[in-house]
mmCIF file of C-alpha atoms in Angstrom:
data_model
loop_
_atom_site.group_PDB
_atom_site.id
_atom_site.type_symbol
_atom_site.label_atom_id
_atom_site.label_comp_id
_atom_site.label_asym_id
_atom_site.label_seq_id
_atom_site.Cartn_x
_atom_site.Cartn_y
_atom_site.Cartn_z
ATOM 1 C CA MET A 482 0.012 0.017 -0.003
ATOM 2 C CA SER A 483 1.433 3.307 -1.018
ATOM 3 C CA GLU A 484 1.551 6.181 1.432
ATOM 4 C CA ALA A 485 -0.697 9.151 0.901
ATOM 5 C CA PRO A 486 1.149 12.226 -0.322
ATOM 6 C CA MET A 487 1.861 14.727 2.387
ATOM 7 C CA PRO A 488 0.516 18.243 1.872
ATOM 8 C CA ALA A 489 3.043 20.850 0.892
ATOM 9 C CA SER A 490 4.156 22.915 3.859
ATOM 10 C CA ASP A 491 4.536 26.637 3.763
ATOM 11 C CA PRO A 492 8.126 27.769 3.314
ATOM 12 C CA SER A 493 9.756 28.809 6.516
ATOM 13 C CA PRO A 494 11.284 32.260 6.908
ATOM 14 C CA VAL A 495 14.731 30.706 6.764
ATOM 15 C CA ASP A 496 13.964 28.564 3.757
ATOM 16 C CA PRO A 497 16.563 29.424 1.094
ATOM 17 C CA ILE A 498 14.054 28.910 -1.717
ATOM 18 C CA SER A 499 11.452 31.230 -0.192
ATOM 19 C CA PRO A 500 11.079 34.490 -2.191
ATOM 20 C CA ARG A 501 12.783 37.532 -0.653
ATOM 21 C CA PRO A 502 10.367 40.409 0.067
ATOM 22 C CA SER A 503 10.753 43.388 -2.154
ATOM 23 C CA ARG A 504 12.381 46.578 -1.073
ATOM 24 C CA ARG A 505 8.969 48.339 -0.935
ATOM 25 C CA ALA A 506 7.539 45.563 1.221
ATOM 26 C CA ARG A 507 10.452 45.763 3.643
ATOM 27 C CA LEU A 508 9.964 49.503 3.824
ATOM 28 C CA ARG A 509 6.256 49.075 4.731
ATOM 29 C CA GLU A 510 7.193 46.728 7.589
ATOM 30 C CA GLN A 511 9.636 49.233 9.123
ATOM 31 C CA ALA A 512 8.854 51.504 12.059
ATOM 32 C CA PRO A 513 7.734 55.102 11.397
ATOM 33 C CA VAL A 514 11.138 56.421 12.559
ATOM 34 C CA ALA A 515 12.932 54.173 10.096
ATOM 35 C CA LYS A 516 10.605 55.279 7.328
ATOM 36 C CA PHE A 517 11.303 58.907 8.171
ATOM 37 C CA LEU A 518 15.039 58.410 8.152
ATOM 38 C CA PHE A 519 14.847 56.528 4.813
ATOM 39 C CA ALA A 520 12.893 59.373 3.273
ATOM 40 C CA TRP A 521 15.213 61.982 4.807
ATOM 41 C CA ASN A 522 18.292 60.242 3.352
ATOM 42 C CA ARG A 523 16.722 60.492 -0.091
ATOM 43 C CA ILE A 524 15.387 64.050 0.170
ATOM 44 C CA ALA A 525 18.124 65.833 2.184
ATOM 45 C CA PRO A 526 20.896 65.692 -0.540
ATOM 46 C CA PHE A 527 18.666 67.784 -2.786
ATOM 47 C CA PHE A 528 19.149 70.922 -0.666
ATOM 48 C CA VAL A 529 21.553 70.263 2.206
ATOM 49 C CA SER A 530 24.734 70.806 0.163
ATOM 50 C CA ALA A 531 23.644 74.274 -0.992
ATOM 51 C CA ALA A 532 22.668 75.167 2.606
ATOM 52 C CA LEU A 533 26.066 74.070 3.909
ATOM 53 C CA PHE A 534 27.881 75.948 1.143
ATOM 54 C CA LEU A 535 25.976 79.179 1.683
ATOM 55 C CA SER A 536 26.393 78.983 5.471
ATOM 56 C CA GLY A 537 30.089 79.911 5.098
ATOM 57 C CA PHE A 538 31.456 78.128 8.178
ATOM 58 C CA PHE A 539 30.156 74.671 7.221
ATOM 59 C CA ALA A 540 31.009 75.022 3.496
ATOM 60 C CA VAL A 541 33.796 72.491 3.789
ATOM 61 C CA PHE A 542 31.107 69.767 4.342
ATOM 62 C CA SER A 543 29.096 70.696 1.246
ATOM 63 C CA PRO A 544 30.379 67.847 -0.970
ATOM 64 C CA LEU A 545 29.507 65.255 1.669
ATOM 65 C CA PRO A 546 25.771 64.821 0.845
ATOM 66 C CA PHE A 547 26.742 64.096 -2.754
ATOM 67 C CA LEU A 548 29.315 61.538 -1.691
ATOM 68 C CA ILE A 549 26.861 59.715 0.607
ATOM 69 C CA LEU A 550 24.232 59.665 -2.143
ATOM 70 C CA GLY A 551 26.770 58.609 -4.738
ATOM 71 C CA VAL A 552 27.988 55.529 -2.807
ATOM 72 C CA THR A 553 24.521 54.451 -1.606
ATOM 73 C CA VAL A 554 22.265 55.122 -4.620
ATOM 74 C CA GLY A 555 24.191 56.890 -7.393
ATOM 75 C CA GLY A 556 22.919 57.279 -10.932
ATOM 76 C CA TRP A 557 20.289 59.908 -11.679
ATOM 77 C CA TRP A 558 19.634 60.554 -7.978
ATOM 78 C CA LEU A 559 23.127 62.102 -7.802
ATOM 79 C CA VAL A 560 22.620 64.150 -11.000
ATOM 80 C CA GLY A 561 19.270 65.405 -9.787
ATOM 81 C CA ALA A 562 20.690 66.402 -6.380
ATOM 82 C CA LEU A 563 23.536 68.297 -8.052
ATOM 83 C CA ALA A 564 21.098 70.087 -10.337
ATOM 84 C CA THR A 565 18.802 71.252 -7.516
ATOM 85 C CA ASN A 566 21.649 72.373 -5.249
ATOM 86 C CA SER A 567 23.309 74.221 -8.107
ATOM 87 C CA ALA A 568 20.023 75.991 -8.930
ATOM 88 C CA LEU A 569 19.645 77.046 -5.264
ATOM 89 C CA VAL A 570 23.196 78.478 -5.223
ATOM 90 C CA TYR A 571 22.674 80.226 -8.575
ATOM 91 C CA PHE A 572 19.388 81.959 -7.641
ATOM 92 C CA THR A 573 20.590 82.978 -4.178
ATOM 93 C CA SER A 574 24.206 84.067 -4.853
ATOM 94 C CA GLY A 575 24.647 84.753 -8.578
ATOM 95 C CA SER A 576 26.641 83.263 -11.399
ATOM 96 C CA THR A 577 30.121 83.803 -9.940
ATOM 97 C CA VAL A 578 29.420 81.842 -6.762
ATOM 98 C CA PHE A 579 27.519 79.234 -8.862
ATOM 99 C CA GLN A 580 30.592 78.597 -10.989
ATOM 100 C CA PHE A 581 32.827 78.330 -7.941
ATOM 101 C CA TYR A 582 30.338 75.894 -6.385
ATOM 102 C CA LEU A 583 30.300 73.672 -9.505
ATOM 103 C CA LEU A 584 34.117 73.611 -9.756
ATOM 104 C CA THR A 585 34.871 72.932 -6.100
ATOM 105 C CA VAL A 586 31.825 71.082 -4.753
ATOM 106 C CA GLY A 587 30.042 69.616 -7.781
ATOM 107 C CA SER A 588 33.138 68.142 -9.323
ATOM 108 C CA ILE A 589 33.985 66.339 -6.003
ATOM 109 C CA GLY A 590 30.431 65.072 -5.693
ATOM 110 C CA LEU A 591 30.409 63.630 -9.201
ATOM 111 C CA VAL A 592 33.946 62.325 -9.609
ATOM 112 C CA MET A 593 34.783 60.921 -6.212
ATOM 113 C CA PRO A 594 31.915 58.369 -5.951
ATOM 114 C CA LEU A 595 32.885 57.004 -9.396
ATOM 115 C CA LEU A 596 36.512 56.606 -8.299
ATOM 116 C CA ILE A 597 35.418 54.948 -4.998
ATOM 117 C CA ARG A 598 33.304 52.388 -6.863
ATOM 118 C CA ARG A 599 36.265 51.616 -9.113
ATOM 119 C CA ARG A 600 38.286 50.727 -6.005
ATOM 120 C CA PHE A 601 41.054 53.303 -6.302
ATOM 121 C CA ARG A 602 43.325 53.986 -3.346
ATOM 122 C CA PRO A 603 42.604 57.155 -1.248
ATOM 123 C CA GLU A 604 45.585 59.055 -2.640
ATOM 124 C CA GLN A 605 44.554 58.161 -6.187
ATOM 125 C CA ILE A 606 40.947 59.247 -5.513
ATOM 126 C CA VAL A 607 41.985 62.638 -4.110
ATOM 127 C CA ALA A 608 44.647 63.271 -6.826
ATOM 128 C CA ARG A 609 42.391 62.404 -9.738
ATOM 129 C CA THR A 610 39.558 64.475 -8.300
ATOM 130 C CA TRP A 611 41.908 67.410 -7.948
ATOM 131 C CA ILE A 612 43.173 66.991 -11.557
ATOM 132 C CA VAL A 613 39.578 66.913 -12.854
ATOM 133 C CA GLN A 614 38.811 70.081 -10.908
ATOM 134 C CA TRP A 615 41.670 72.006 -12.473
ATOM 135 C CA CYS A 616 40.994 70.655 -15.906
ATOM 136 C CA LEU A 617 37.461 72.059 -15.607
ATOM 137 C CA VAL A 618 38.963 75.366 -14.489
ATOM 138 C CA GLY A 619 41.199 75.444 -17.564
ATOM 139 C CA ILE A 620 38.285 74.598 -19.859
ATOM 140 C CA LEU A 621 36.139 77.376 -18.297
ATOM 141 C CA ILE A 622 38.946 79.918 -18.700
ATOM 142 C CA CYS A 623 39.436 79.004 -22.374
ATOM 143 C CA VAL A 624 35.684 79.257 -23.040
ATOM 144 C CA TYR A 625 35.542 82.680 -21.489
ATOM 145 C CA ALA A 626 38.619 83.789 -23.385
ATOM 146 C CA LEU A 627 37.003 82.729 -26.656
ATOM 147 C CA LEU A 628 33.811 84.563 -25.779
ATOM 148 C CA HIS A 629 35.641 87.750 -24.817
ATOM 149 C CA GLY A 630 38.158 87.556 -27.682
ATOM 150 C CA VAL A 631 41.281 87.611 -25.451
ATOM 151 C CA THR A 632 44.058 85.246 -24.552
ATOM 152 C CA PRO A 633 43.513 82.703 -21.743
ATOM 153 C CA PHE A 634 46.215 84.410 -19.634
ATOM 154 C CA ALA A 635 44.466 87.794 -19.989
ATOM 155 C CA GLU A 636 41.172 86.166 -19.081
ATOM 156 C CA LEU A 637 42.721 84.466 -16.083
ATOM 157 C CA LYS A 638 44.196 87.807 -14.893
ATOM 158 C CA ALA A 639 40.761 89.467 -15.313
ATOM 159 C CA ILE A 640 39.102 86.699 -13.302
ATOM 160 C CA PHE A 641 41.646 87.022 -10.501
ATOM 161 C CA SER A 642 41.235 90.800 -10.481
ATOM 162 C CA SER A 643 37.463 90.544 -10.153
ATOM 163 C CA PHE A 644 37.955 88.011 -7.363
ATOM 164 C CA PHE A 645 40.150 90.541 -5.512
ATOM 165 C CA ASP A 646 37.559 93.262 -5.990
ATOM 166 C CA VAL A 647 34.870 91.050 -4.462
ATOM 167 C CA LEU A 648 37.187 90.134 -1.597
ATOM 168 C CA PHE A 649 38.153 93.740 -1.006
ATOM 169 C CA ALA A 650 34.487 94.882 -0.947
ATOM 170 C CA SER A 651 33.472 92.156 1.465
ATOM 171 C CA LEU A 652 35.884 93.221 4.159
ATOM 172 C CA SER A 653 34.808 95.578 6.966
ATOM 173 C CA ASP A 654 36.277 99.054 7.112
ATOM 174 C CA GLU A 655 38.388 98.271 10.137
ATOM 175 C CA THR A 656 39.831 95.096 8.691
ATOM 176 C CA ARG A 657 40.515 96.830 5.342
ATOM 177 C CA LYS A 658 42.305 99.640 7.157
ATOM 178 C CA GLN A 659 44.526 97.234 9.126
ATOM 179 C CA LEU A 660 45.473 95.281 6.001
ATOM 180 C CA LEU A 661 46.276 98.485 4.090
ATOM 181 C CA GLU A 662 48.471 99.676 6.935
ATOM 182 C CA SER A 663 50.411 96.404 6.865
ATOM 183 C CA PHE A 664 51.288 97.146 3.235
ATOM 184 C CA GLY A 665 52.278 100.791 3.937
ATOM 185 C CA GLY A 666 48.976 102.594 3.463
ATOM 186 C CA GLY A 667 47.620 104.645 0.544
ATOM 187 C CA GLU A 668 46.924 103.661 -3.043
ATOM 188 C CA LEU A 669 50.287 102.010 -3.353
ATOM 189 C CA ALA A 670 49.305 99.604 -0.603
ATOM 190 C CA VAL A 671 46.147 98.644 -2.503
ATOM 191 C CA SER A 672 48.118 97.841 -5.638
ATOM 192 C CA GLU A 673 50.691 95.878 -3.655
ATOM 193 C CA TRP A 674 48.014 93.989 -1.788
ATOM 194 C CA ARG A 675 46.300 93.192 -5.129
ATOM 195 C CA ARG A 676 49.537 91.934 -6.616
ATOM 196 C CA ARG A 677 50.379 89.727 -3.627
ATOM 197 C CA THR A 678 46.894 88.303 -3.551
ATOM 198 C CA LEU A 679 46.882 87.488 -7.253
ATOM 199 C CA VAL A 680 50.316 85.855 -6.996
ATOM 200 C CA GLU A 681 49.316 83.603 -4.073
ATOM 201 C CA LEU A 682 45.726 82.878 -5.184
ATOM 202 C CA PRO A 683 46.414 79.841 -7.459
ATOM 203 C CA GLY A 684 48.410 78.043 -4.765
ATOM 204 C CA THR A 685 45.806 78.851 -2.119
ATOM 205 C CA LEU A 686 42.954 77.561 -4.269
ATOM 206 C CA GLY A 687 44.934 74.440 -5.177
ATOM 207 C CA ILE A 688 45.565 73.605 -1.533
ATOM 208 C CA LEU A 689 41.932 74.382 -0.686
ATOM 209 C CA CYS A 690 40.626 71.984 -3.370
ATOM 210 C CA LEU A 691 43.123 69.257 -2.222
ATOM 211 C CA LEU A 692 42.165 69.585 1.468
ATOM 212 C CA VAL A 693 38.392 69.700 0.823
ATOM 213 C CA ALA A 694 38.564 66.506 -1.255
ATOM 214 C CA TRP A 695 40.691 64.726 1.369
ATOM 215 C CA PHE A 696 38.613 65.924 4.322
ATOM 216 C CA ASN A 697 35.320 64.827 2.839
ATOM 217 C CA LEU A 698 36.766 61.430 1.838
ATOM 218 C CA ARG A 699 37.937 60.987 5.396
ATOM 219 C CA VAL A 700 34.561 61.921 6.833
ATOM 220 C CA LEU A 701 32.822 59.602 4.357
ATOM 221 C CA ILE A 702 35.056 56.675 5.378
ATOM 222 C CA ASN A 703 34.305 57.324 9.035
ATOM 223 C CA LEU A 704 30.561 57.403 8.368
ATOM 224 C CA ASN A 705 30.699 54.362 6.056
ATOM 225 C CA PRO A 706 27.016 54.581 4.865
ATOM 226 C CA ASN A 707 25.405 51.169 4.323
ATOM 227 C CA ARG A 708 28.879 49.639 4.950
ATOM 228 C CA PHE A 709 29.524 50.205 1.247
ATOM 229 C CA LEU A 710 33.113 51.482 1.759
ATOM 230 C CA VAL A 711 34.157 48.291 3.595
ATOM 231 C CA ARG A 712 33.033 46.289 0.577
ATOM 232 C CA VAL A 713 35.261 48.321 -1.735
ATOM 233 C CA GLY A 714 38.228 48.097 0.642
ATOM 234 C CA LEU A 715 38.208 51.595 2.237
ATOM 235 C CA ASP A 716 38.581 52.138 5.978
ATOM 236 C CA ARG A 717 40.603 54.308 8.350
ATOM 237 C CA ARG A 718 43.562 51.929 8.212
ATOM 238 C CA VAL A 719 43.758 52.432 4.443
ATOM 239 C CA LEU A 720 43.879 56.155 4.995
ATOM 240 C CA ASN A 721 46.894 55.679 7.270
ATOM 241 C CA ARG A 722 48.755 53.947 4.406
ATOM 242 C CA TRP A 723 48.576 57.133 2.301
ATOM 243 C CA LYS A 724 51.787 57.418 0.250
ATOM 244 C CA ASN A 725 52.620 59.840 -2.529
ATOM 245 C CA PRO A 726 54.492 58.586 -5.635
ATOM 246 C CA ASP A 727 58.248 58.465 -5.179
ATOM 247 C CA TRP A 728 58.851 60.651 -8.308
ATOM 248 C CA LEU A 729 56.890 63.487 -6.700
ATOM 249 C CA VAL A 730 59.922 64.442 -4.645
ATOM 250 C CA TRP A 731 61.784 65.736 -7.701
ATOM 251 C CA PRO A 732 59.317 68.361 -8.920
ATOM 252 C CA THR A 733 59.091 69.477 -5.265
ATOM 253 C CA VAL A 734 62.847 69.945 -4.935
ATOM 254 C CA ALA A 735 63.064 71.556 -8.428
ATOM 255 C CA SER A 736 60.256 74.062 -7.689
ATOM 256 C CA TRP A 737 61.843 75.116 -4.446
ATOM 257 C CA ALA A 738 65.235 75.548 -6.128
ATOM 258 C CA ILE A 739 63.679 77.817 -8.749
ATOM 259 C CA VAL A 740 62.068 79.848 -5.976
ATOM 260 C CA LEU A 741 65.412 80.272 -4.255
ATOM 261 C CA PHE A 742 67.608 81.102 -7.221
ATOM 262 C CA THR A 743 65.278 83.050 -9.556
ATOM 263 C CA ASP A 744 63.004 86.123 -9.450
ATOM 264 C CA GLY A 745 59.906 87.300 -11.201
ATOM 265 C CA ARG A 746 57.194 85.237 -12.828
ATOM 266 C CA PRO A 747 59.004 81.841 -12.761
ATOM 267 C CA SER A 748 59.632 82.147 -9.033
ATOM 268 C CA GLU A 749 56.005 83.074 -8.386
ATOM 269 C CA ILE A 750 54.667 80.117 -10.405
ATOM 270 C CA CYS A 751 57.044 77.613 -8.795
ATOM 271 C CA LEU A 752 56.152 78.906 -5.354
ATOM 272 C CA ASN A 753 52.522 78.007 -5.935
ATOM 273 C CA ILE A 754 53.536 74.561 -7.231
ATOM 274 C CA PHE A 755 55.747 74.017 -4.210
ATOM 275 C CA LYS A 756 52.964 74.872 -1.794
ATOM 276 C CA ILE A 757 50.527 72.443 -3.394
ATOM 277 C CA LEU A 758 53.098 69.601 -3.456
ATOM 278 C CA MET A 759 54.022 70.185 0.192
ATOM 279 C CA ALA A 760 50.279 70.110 1.054
ATOM 280 C CA ALA A 761 50.212 66.593 -0.467
ATOM 281 C CA TYR A 762 53.185 65.635 1.674
ATOM 282 C CA GLY A 763 51.421 67.099 4.642
ATOM 283 C CA LEU A 764 48.565 64.615 4.079
ATOM 284 C CA GLN A 765 51.169 61.832 4.028
ATOM 285 C CA GLY A 766 52.559 63.134 7.301
ATOM 286 C CA ILE A 767 49.107 63.069 8.898
ATOM 287 C CA ALA A 768 48.744 59.440 7.712
ATOM 288 C CA ILE A 769 52.065 58.622 9.408
ATOM 289 C CA PHE A 770 50.866 60.098 12.683
ATOM 290 C CA GLY A 771 47.616 58.184 12.226
ATOM 291 C CA THR A 772 49.660 54.977 12.132
ATOM 292 C CA ILE A 773 51.432 56.071 15.335
ATOM 293 C CA PHE A 774 48.118 56.744 17.049
ATOM 294 C CA GLU A 775 46.818 53.340 16.030
ATOM 295 C CA ALA A 776 49.949 51.614 17.325
ATOM 296 C CA TRP A 777 49.686 53.426 20.650
ATOM 297 C CA LYS A 778 45.878 52.886 20.751
ATOM 298 C CA ILE A 779 45.098 56.610 20.933
ATOM 299 C CA ARG A 780 41.471 56.989 19.982
ATOM 300 C CA GLY A 781 38.412 59.145 20.521
ATOM 301 C CA PRO A 782 38.482 62.865 21.397
ATOM 302 C CA PHE A 783 42.131 62.740 22.491
ATOM 303 C CA ARG A 784 43.152 61.750 18.974
ATOM 304 C CA MET A 785 41.116 64.607 17.499
ATOM 305 C CA ILE A 786 42.878 67.018 19.870
ATOM 306 C CA LEU A 787 46.270 65.710 18.812
ATOM 307 C CA TYR A 788 45.355 66.085 15.110
ATOM 308 C CA ALA A 789 44.270 69.685 15.788
ATOM 309 C CA ILE A 790 47.549 70.440 17.540
ATOM 310 C CA LEU A 791 49.497 68.941 14.665
ATOM 311 C CA ILE A 792 47.673 70.922 12.006
ATOM 312 C CA MET A 793 47.324 74.301 13.784
ATOM 313 C CA ILE A 794 50.429 74.514 15.950
ATOM 314 C CA MET A 795 52.981 71.949 14.762
ATOM 315 C CA LEU A 796 52.370 71.976 10.972
ATOM 316 C CA PRO A 797 56.060 71.806 9.997
ATOM 317 C CA LEU A 798 56.232 68.395 11.763
ATOM 318 C CA PRO A 799 53.758 66.481 9.545
ATOM 319 C CA LEU A 800 55.149 68.315 6.486
ATOM 320 C CA SER A 801 58.675 67.112 7.354
ATOM 321 C CA PHE A 802 57.560 63.578 8.186
ATOM 322 C CA GLY A 803 55.628 63.342 4.908
ATOM 323 C CA PHE A 804 58.477 64.624 2.734
ATOM 324 C CA PHE A 805 61.275 62.578 4.287
ATOM 325 C CA ASP A 806 59.170 59.454 4.508
ATOM 326 C CA GLN A 807 60.294 58.779 0.930
ATOM 327 C CA TRP A 808 63.732 57.821 2.352
ATOM 328 C CA PHE A 809 63.186 56.835 5.969
ATOM 329 C CA ASP A 810 59.830 54.939 5.853
ATOM 330 C CA PHE A 811 58.755 56.073 9.312
ATOM 331 C CA ARG A 812 55.706 53.834 9.498
ATOM 332 C CA SER A 813 57.737 50.607 9.210
ATOM 333 C CA LYS A 814 60.119 51.842 11.883
ATOM 334 C CA PHE A 815 57.287 52.693 14.290
ATOM 335 C CA ARG A 816 55.647 49.312 13.649
ATOM 336 C CA GLN A 817 58.945 47.562 14.469
ATOM 337 C CA SER A 818 59.411 49.542 17.672
#
């Protein structure tokens, strides 16, 4: 006698062949707070970046919403968020600030998530983002030069002059008076101040772009949204292995030699190059001290205080460590000790 067939049982929740609920179904089962946070994470990037940028003090964090959106969702969500934030900046601050926002913030928000997904190392991510930013600056200058019928150098000089005029007008009367007195006072002081500002502006902007990209990448790695960065091999220990290419030491030495032994325009150009390259070595020096802090198990607020002391008070120390690490390899020596 054959046995009667048993009725099919319902699949258990742990049954591997049971269908997985859809994303919308999982969202409906979540608590109201989780639903609110999910909606906030999708909506906030469409206006938070512009708000941070226009706040002034928190402008350094303005690329961060794009980075979080880029590594969690990406695609057209990121393009839409960039478009809405750019429109907010344009209609509230004008075309000049809008262009600066696109070149400094928008380029980081678009390029860096792509490089992260392609599993580049942190130093490669920051360097390639910085190169893209300055390529966009060069393209913009050439376009304006064609529209105005002048050479790119003349257009660049006009842009820097207008930037100085905006900076000069934004200062208070007392601050403006103190700065003019430091240059000797009178109309001659204004022209000298303008010349010094225009000479140092490219290097300052280059360092600013480099630090903003590095800082936002570091914050993003610490936040690690949806644990995505762990899956692509990025964590704080990887940041501590930051190392510039060995060949970078030669343009650094050559630019400083030109600054020391020449005058005029070549010296001014090489001074800006030297500052940017030393900023890159400063980031390597901070990575070396991060390795030391990890070895000595220094964590939490005390580590943040030590980083602040290194950057604001003892800046020559990380610069020196980063530059001479090419020969001495400080991290291996500290690990051995």
